[in-house]
Amino acid sequence: QVQLVESGGGLVQAGGSLRLSCAASGRTFSTYVMGWFRQAPGKEREFVAAISRSAGSTVRAGSVQGRFTISRDNTKNTVYLQMNSLKPEDTAVYYCAADRDPVTVVPATTPDEYDYWGQGTQVTVSS
């Protein structure tokens, strides 16, 4: 089992930047595909970005293309989400998640594919 702890959320003005971090416990971090999701009030949880075990493959939602970048450092058991040019519609609780399935090659974009979740960090973008 892995525990995930997100940090880096906060309040930022539109056009600003934030970098989220997700620290994982344990020594098997490099075996997990990692993803970021977000959930705004009254809405379903939606995919943001995901990264393969070796960081050789990344996937991003169309709504964040060109603005958000996912990365990971397996030596630090941490996955990051760099968010630039933030918009009010990016306001949500952001969650990191881990997919432990060794068969996964292309990072999944649906929440059901992920096995472990962090508690979330709030991101609020003011207009």
Short mmCIF file of N, CA and C in Angstrom, two decimals:
data_model
loop_
_atom_site.label_atom_id
_atom_site.label_comp_id
_atom_site.label_asym_id
_atom_site.label_seq_id
_atom_site.Cartn_x
_atom_site.Cartn_y
_atom_site.Cartn_z
N GLN A 1 0.84 -1.18 0.00
CA GLN A 1 0.00 0.00 0.00
C GLN A 1 0.88 1.25 0.00
N VAL A 2 0.43 2.29 -0.67
CA VAL A 2 1.17 3.54 -0.72
C VAL A 2 0.29 4.66 -0.21
N GLN A 3 0.89 5.59 0.50
CA GLN A 3 0.18 6.78 0.96
C GLN A 3 0.65 7.97 0.14
N LEU A 4 -0.30 8.79 -0.28
CA LEU A 4 -0.01 9.94 -1.13
C LEU A 4 -0.42 11.22 -0.41
N VAL A 5 0.47 12.20 -0.42
CA VAL A 5 0.19 13.47 0.26
C VAL A 5 0.48 14.61 -0.71
N GLU A 6 -0.58 15.35 -1.05
CA GLU A 6 -0.44 16.48 -1.95
C GLU A 6 -0.12 17.75 -1.18
N SER A 7 0.55 18.67 -1.86
CA SER A 7 0.83 19.99 -1.29
C SER A 7 1.01 20.98 -2.43
N GLY A 8 1.00 22.26 -2.08
CA GLY A 8 1.26 23.29 -3.07
C GLY A 8 0.05 24.05 -3.55
N GLY A 9 -1.12 23.66 -3.10
CA GLY A 9 -2.32 24.38 -3.51
C GLY A 9 -2.39 25.74 -2.85
N GLY A 10 -3.37 26.55 -3.29
CA GLY A 10 -3.54 27.86 -2.69
C GLY A 10 -4.40 28.75 -3.56
N LEU A 11 -4.37 30.02 -3.24
CA LEU A 11 -5.14 31.03 -3.96
C LEU A 11 -4.20 31.80 -4.88
N VAL A 12 -4.58 31.93 -6.13
CA VAL A 12 -3.75 32.63 -7.11
C VAL A 12 -4.65 33.40 -8.06
N GLN A 13 -4.14 34.48 -8.59
CA GLN A 13 -4.91 35.26 -9.55
C GLN A 13 -4.85 34.61 -10.93
N ALA A 14 -5.85 34.87 -11.72
CA ALA A 14 -5.86 34.36 -13.09
C ALA A 14 -4.59 34.79 -13.82
N GLY A 15 -4.02 33.85 -14.55
CA GLY A 15 -2.77 34.09 -15.24
C GLY A 15 -1.55 33.68 -14.45
N GLY A 16 -1.74 33.38 -13.18
CA GLY A 16 -0.63 33.00 -12.32
C GLY A 16 -0.27 31.53 -12.44
N SER A 17 0.67 31.11 -11.59
CA SER A 17 1.18 29.74 -11.63
C SER A 17 1.21 29.13 -10.24
N LEU A 18 1.11 27.83 -10.21
CA LEU A 18 1.29 27.04 -8.99
C LEU A 18 1.96 25.74 -9.38
N ARG A 19 2.71 25.17 -8.45
CA ARG A 19 3.24 23.83 -8.65
C ARG A 19 2.77 22.94 -7.52
N LEU A 20 2.05 21.93 -7.88
CA LEU A 20 1.59 20.93 -6.92
C LEU A 20 2.61 19.81 -6.82
N SER A 21 2.74 19.28 -5.61
CA SER A 21 3.60 18.12 -5.38
C SER A 21 2.78 17.02 -4.73
N CYS A 22 3.17 15.81 -5.00
CA CYS A 22 2.53 14.66 -4.37
C CYS A 22 3.63 13.71 -3.95
N ALA A 23 3.80 13.57 -2.64
CA ALA A 23 4.84 12.71 -2.09
C ALA A 23 4.25 11.35 -1.73
N ALA A 24 4.94 10.31 -2.13
CA ALA A 24 4.46 8.95 -1.89
C ALA A 24 5.33 8.25 -0.87
N SER A 25 4.69 7.45 -0.04
CA SER A 25 5.45 6.64 0.92
C SER A 25 5.88 5.35 0.25
N GLY A 26 6.80 4.64 0.90
CA GLY A 26 7.18 3.32 0.42
C GLY A 26 8.30 3.36 -0.60
N ARG A 27 8.71 2.14 -0.99
CA ARG A 27 9.85 2.02 -1.89
C ARG A 27 9.47 1.53 -3.26
N THR A 28 8.17 1.57 -3.58
CA THR A 28 7.71 1.05 -4.86
C THR A 28 7.16 2.14 -5.77
N PHE A 29 7.46 3.39 -5.48
CA PHE A 29 6.90 4.51 -6.23
C PHE A 29 7.16 4.36 -7.72
N SER A 30 8.35 3.94 -8.08
CA SER A 30 8.71 3.87 -9.50
C SER A 30 7.92 2.81 -10.26
N THR A 31 7.20 1.97 -9.55
CA THR A 31 6.40 0.94 -10.22
C THR A 31 4.97 1.40 -10.50
N TYR A 32 4.63 2.60 -10.05
CA TYR A 32 3.27 3.09 -10.23
C TYR A 32 3.19 4.10 -11.37
N VAL A 33 2.17 3.99 -12.17
CA VAL A 33 1.76 5.08 -13.05
C VAL A 33 1.05 6.10 -12.17
N MET A 34 1.35 7.37 -12.36
CA MET A 34 0.79 8.42 -11.50
C MET A 34 -0.10 9.36 -12.29
N GLY A 35 -1.13 9.82 -11.63
CA GLY A 35 -2.06 10.73 -12.30
C GLY A 35 -2.49 11.86 -11.39
N TRP A 36 -2.96 12.92 -12.01
CA TRP A 36 -3.59 14.04 -11.30
C TRP A 36 -5.03 14.16 -11.81
N PHE A 37 -5.94 14.36 -10.87
CA PHE A 37 -7.34 14.58 -11.16
C PHE A 37 -7.78 15.82 -10.40
N ARG A 38 -8.93 16.35 -10.76
CA ARG A 38 -9.48 17.47 -10.01
C ARG A 38 -10.99 17.35 -9.94
N GLN A 39 -11.53 17.99 -8.90
CA GLN A 39 -12.97 17.96 -8.71
C GLN A 39 -13.44 19.32 -8.21
N ALA A 40 -14.28 19.95 -9.00
CA ALA A 40 -14.88 21.23 -8.62
C ALA A 40 -16.21 20.96 -7.92
N PRO A 41 -16.69 21.89 -7.12
CA PRO A 41 -17.96 21.70 -6.41
C PRO A 41 -19.10 21.37 -7.37
N GLY A 42 -19.83 20.33 -7.05
CA GLY A 42 -20.97 19.95 -7.87
C GLY A 42 -20.64 19.24 -9.16
N LYS A 43 -19.36 18.95 -9.37
CA LYS A 43 -18.95 18.30 -10.61
C LYS A 43 -18.28 16.97 -10.32
N GLU A 44 -18.20 16.14 -11.34
CA GLU A 44 -17.51 14.86 -11.18
C GLU A 44 -16.00 15.07 -11.22
N ARG A 45 -15.30 14.09 -10.66
CA ARG A 45 -13.85 14.14 -10.71
C ARG A 45 -13.40 13.97 -12.15
N GLU A 46 -12.47 14.82 -12.58
CA GLU A 46 -12.04 14.76 -13.96
C GLU A 46 -10.52 14.63 -14.06
N PHE A 47 -10.11 13.97 -15.13
CA PHE A 47 -8.70 13.73 -15.39
C PHE A 47 -8.00 15.03 -15.76
N VAL A 48 -6.76 15.17 -15.26
CA VAL A 48 -5.94 16.33 -15.60
C VAL A 48 -4.70 15.89 -16.39
N ALA A 49 -3.91 15.00 -15.79
CA ALA A 49 -2.67 14.56 -16.43
C ALA A 49 -2.20 13.27 -15.79
N ALA A 50 -1.38 12.52 -16.52
CA ALA A 50 -0.82 11.28 -16.00
C ALA A 50 0.55 11.06 -16.62
N ILE A 51 1.35 10.24 -15.92
CA ILE A 51 2.72 10.01 -16.35
C ILE A 51 3.10 8.56 -16.11
N SER A 52 3.84 8.00 -17.04
CA SER A 52 4.24 6.61 -16.94
C SER A 52 5.33 6.43 -15.87
N ARG A 53 5.68 5.18 -15.61
CA ARG A 53 6.60 4.88 -14.52
C ARG A 53 7.97 5.54 -14.71
N SER A 54 8.45 5.54 -15.93
CA SER A 54 9.78 6.09 -16.19
C SER A 54 9.73 7.52 -16.67
N ALA A 55 8.53 8.10 -16.71
CA ALA A 55 8.32 9.47 -17.20
C ALA A 55 8.50 9.57 -18.71
N GLY A 56 8.53 8.43 -19.39
CA GLY A 56 8.70 8.48 -20.83
C GLY A 56 7.44 8.81 -21.59
N SER A 57 6.31 8.72 -20.91
CA SER A 57 5.03 8.98 -21.56
C SER A 57 4.15 9.81 -20.64
N THR A 58 3.56 10.87 -21.18
CA THR A 58 2.62 11.68 -20.42
C THR A 58 1.35 11.87 -21.22
N VAL A 59 0.27 12.07 -20.50
CA VAL A 59 -1.04 12.33 -21.11
C VAL A 59 -1.64 13.52 -20.38
N ARG A 60 -2.27 14.42 -21.12
CA ARG A 60 -2.92 15.57 -20.49
C ARG A 60 -4.31 15.76 -21.07
N ALA A 61 -5.19 16.28 -20.28
CA ALA A 61 -6.53 16.63 -20.76
C ALA A 61 -6.41 17.81 -21.72
N GLY A 62 -7.33 17.85 -22.66
CA GLY A 62 -7.30 18.94 -23.63
C GLY A 62 -7.40 20.31 -23.01
N SER A 63 -8.13 20.40 -21.91
CA SER A 63 -8.35 21.69 -21.26
C SER A 63 -7.10 22.27 -20.62
N VAL A 64 -6.08 21.45 -20.42
CA VAL A 64 -4.85 21.94 -19.79
C VAL A 64 -3.64 21.86 -20.71
N GLN A 65 -3.83 21.40 -21.93
CA GLN A 65 -2.73 21.32 -22.89
C GLN A 65 -2.09 22.69 -23.07
N GLY A 66 -0.77 22.69 -23.04
CA GLY A 66 -0.05 23.95 -23.22
C GLY A 66 0.06 24.80 -21.97
N ARG A 67 -0.62 24.39 -20.90
CA ARG A 67 -0.58 25.16 -19.65
C ARG A 67 -0.04 24.34 -18.47
N PHE A 68 -0.39 23.08 -18.39
CA PHE A 68 0.01 22.22 -17.28
C PHE A 68 1.05 21.21 -17.75
N THR A 69 1.99 20.91 -16.86
CA THR A 69 3.00 19.89 -17.15
C THR A 69 3.13 18.95 -15.95
N ILE A 70 3.08 17.67 -16.23
CA ILE A 70 3.27 16.67 -15.19
C ILE A 70 4.69 16.13 -15.29
N SER A 71 5.30 15.89 -14.14
CA SER A 71 6.64 15.31 -14.11
C SER A 71 6.76 14.49 -12.84
N ARG A 72 7.83 13.73 -12.75
CA ARG A 72 8.06 12.92 -11.56
C ARG A 72 9.54 12.78 -11.31
N ASP A 73 9.87 12.56 -10.05
CA ASP A 73 11.24 12.29 -9.64
C ASP A 73 11.20 11.03 -8.81
N ASN A 74 11.59 9.93 -9.41
CA ASN A 74 11.51 8.65 -8.71
C ASN A 74 12.51 8.53 -7.56
N THR A 75 13.54 9.35 -7.58
CA THR A 75 14.50 9.33 -6.46
C THR A 75 13.93 10.02 -5.24
N LYS A 76 12.91 10.85 -5.46
CA LYS A 76 12.27 11.57 -4.35
C LYS A 76 10.85 11.08 -4.09
N ASN A 77 10.43 10.04 -4.80
CA ASN A 77 9.07 9.51 -4.63
C ASN A 77 8.01 10.60 -4.77
N THR A 78 8.19 11.47 -5.74
CA THR A 78 7.31 12.62 -5.87
C THR A 78 6.89 12.84 -7.33
N VAL A 79 5.63 13.20 -7.48
CA VAL A 79 5.11 13.60 -8.79
C VAL A 79 4.66 15.06 -8.67
N TYR A 80 4.85 15.80 -9.74
CA TYR A 80 4.56 17.23 -9.73
C TYR A 80 3.53 17.58 -10.81
N LEU A 81 2.85 18.69 -10.57
CA LEU A 81 1.99 19.26 -11.59
C LEU A 81 2.27 20.76 -11.63
N GLN A 82 2.97 21.18 -12.67
CA GLN A 82 3.23 22.60 -12.87
C GLN A 82 2.06 23.19 -13.63
N MET A 83 1.44 24.19 -13.04
CA MET A 83 0.26 24.80 -13.63
C MET A 83 0.53 26.27 -13.93
N ASN A 84 0.50 26.60 -15.20
CA ASN A 84 0.73 27.98 -15.64
C ASN A 84 -0.52 28.54 -16.29
N SER A 85 -0.55 29.84 -16.44
CA SER A 85 -1.69 30.52 -17.09
C SER A 85 -3.01 30.04 -16.51
N LEU A 86 -3.09 30.03 -15.21
CA LEU A 86 -4.28 29.51 -14.54
C LEU A 86 -5.51 30.35 -14.84
N LYS A 87 -6.64 29.66 -14.91
CA LYS A 87 -7.93 30.29 -15.20
C LYS A 87 -8.89 30.01 -14.05
N PRO A 88 -9.90 30.86 -13.88
CA PRO A 88 -10.87 30.60 -12.81
C PRO A 88 -11.50 29.21 -12.92
N GLU A 89 -11.66 28.70 -14.11
CA GLU A 89 -12.27 27.37 -14.28
C GLU A 89 -11.34 26.24 -13.86
N ASP A 90 -10.10 26.55 -13.51
CA ASP A 90 -9.19 25.54 -12.96
C ASP A 90 -9.41 25.35 -11.46
N THR A 91 -10.25 26.18 -10.87
CA THR A 91 -10.52 26.07 -9.44
C THR A 91 -11.13 24.71 -9.12
N ALA A 92 -10.51 24.00 -8.18
CA ALA A 92 -10.96 22.65 -7.82
C ALA A 92 -10.06 22.12 -6.72
N VAL A 93 -10.47 21.00 -6.17
CA VAL A 93 -9.57 20.21 -5.33
C VAL A 93 -8.80 19.27 -6.25
N TYR A 94 -7.50 19.29 -6.13
CA TYR A 94 -6.64 18.48 -6.99
C TYR A 94 -6.14 17.27 -6.21
N TYR A 95 -6.27 16.11 -6.85
CA TYR A 95 -5.88 14.85 -6.23
C TYR A 95 -4.80 14.16 -7.06
N CYS A 96 -3.84 13.57 -6.39
CA CYS A 96 -2.94 12.68 -7.11
C CYS A 96 -3.38 11.25 -6.84
N ALA A 97 -3.03 10.37 -7.76
CA ALA A 97 -3.46 8.99 -7.69
C ALA A 97 -2.39 8.08 -8.26
N ALA A 98 -2.38 6.84 -7.79
CA ALA A 98 -1.39 5.86 -8.23
C ALA A 98 -2.08 4.63 -8.80
N ASP A 99 -1.60 4.19 -9.94
CA ASP A 99 -2.09 2.98 -10.60
C ASP A 99 -1.02 1.91 -10.43
N ARG A 100 -1.34 0.84 -9.69
CA ARG A 100 -0.36 -0.18 -9.37
C ARG A 100 -0.33 -1.33 -10.38
N ASP A 101 -1.22 -1.31 -11.36
CA ASP A 101 -1.32 -2.42 -12.31
C ASP A 101 -0.05 -2.52 -13.16
N PRO A 102 0.70 -3.61 -13.05
CA PRO A 102 1.95 -3.70 -13.82
C PRO A 102 1.72 -3.82 -15.33
N VAL A 103 0.47 -4.09 -15.73
CA VAL A 103 0.16 -4.23 -17.14
C VAL A 103 -0.02 -2.87 -17.82
N THR A 104 -0.33 -1.85 -17.03
CA THR A 104 -0.58 -0.53 -17.61
C THR A 104 0.65 -0.03 -18.35
N VAL A 105 0.45 0.33 -19.61
CA VAL A 105 1.54 0.91 -20.41
C VAL A 105 1.25 2.38 -20.68
N VAL A 106 0.08 2.62 -21.27
CA VAL A 106 -0.34 4.00 -21.51
C VAL A 106 -1.07 4.47 -20.26
N PRO A 107 -0.67 5.59 -19.67
CA PRO A 107 -1.34 6.07 -18.45
C PRO A 107 -2.84 6.23 -18.65
N ALA A 108 -3.60 5.75 -17.69
CA ALA A 108 -5.05 5.79 -17.78
C ALA A 108 -5.58 7.19 -17.48
N THR A 109 -6.77 7.46 -17.99
CA THR A 109 -7.38 8.78 -17.80
C THR A 109 -8.68 8.70 -17.01
N THR A 110 -9.04 7.52 -16.56
CA THR A 110 -10.27 7.37 -15.79
C THR A 110 -9.96 7.05 -14.34
N PRO A 111 -10.71 7.63 -13.39
CA PRO A 111 -10.42 7.41 -11.97
C PRO A 111 -10.45 5.94 -11.57
N ASP A 112 -11.31 5.16 -12.19
CA ASP A 112 -11.45 3.75 -11.80
C ASP A 112 -10.18 2.95 -12.00
N GLU A 113 -9.27 3.43 -12.83
CA GLU A 113 -8.03 2.70 -13.09
C GLU A 113 -6.97 2.91 -12.00
N TYR A 114 -7.24 3.82 -11.09
CA TYR A 114 -6.26 4.17 -10.08
C TYR A 114 -6.64 3.55 -8.74
N ASP A 115 -5.62 3.11 -8.02
CA ASP A 115 -5.84 2.32 -6.81
C ASP A 115 -5.67 3.10 -5.52
N TYR A 116 -4.81 4.09 -5.54
CA TYR A 116 -4.53 4.86 -4.33
C TYR A 116 -4.71 6.34 -4.62
N TRP A 117 -5.23 7.05 -3.61
CA TRP A 117 -5.53 8.47 -3.77
C TRP A 117 -5.03 9.26 -2.57
N GLY A 118 -4.60 10.50 -2.85
CA GLY A 118 -4.28 11.41 -1.78
C GLY A 118 -5.53 12.10 -1.27
N GLN A 119 -5.34 12.98 -0.29
CA GLN A 119 -6.48 13.64 0.34
C GLN A 119 -6.91 14.89 -0.43
N GLY A 120 -6.08 15.34 -1.34
CA GLY A 120 -6.43 16.49 -2.16
C GLY A 120 -5.87 17.80 -1.62
N THR A 121 -5.67 18.74 -2.53
CA THR A 121 -5.23 20.08 -2.17
C THR A 121 -6.05 21.09 -2.97
N GLN A 122 -6.51 22.14 -2.30
CA GLN A 122 -7.40 23.10 -2.92
C GLN A 122 -6.61 24.10 -3.77
N VAL A 123 -7.08 24.31 -4.98
CA VAL A 123 -6.55 25.35 -5.85
C VAL A 123 -7.70 26.30 -6.18
N THR A 124 -7.50 27.57 -5.89
CA THR A 124 -8.52 28.57 -6.17
C THR A 124 -7.90 29.67 -7.03
N VAL A 125 -8.52 29.91 -8.18
CA VAL A 125 -8.03 30.92 -9.10
C VAL A 125 -9.05 32.05 -9.16
N SER A 126 -8.65 33.23 -8.77
CA SER A 126 -9.55 34.38 -8.77
C SER A 126 -9.43 35.14 -10.08
N SER A 127 -10.55 35.73 -10.47
CA SER A 127 -10.57 36.46 -11.76
C SER A 127 -10.20 37.92 -11.57
#
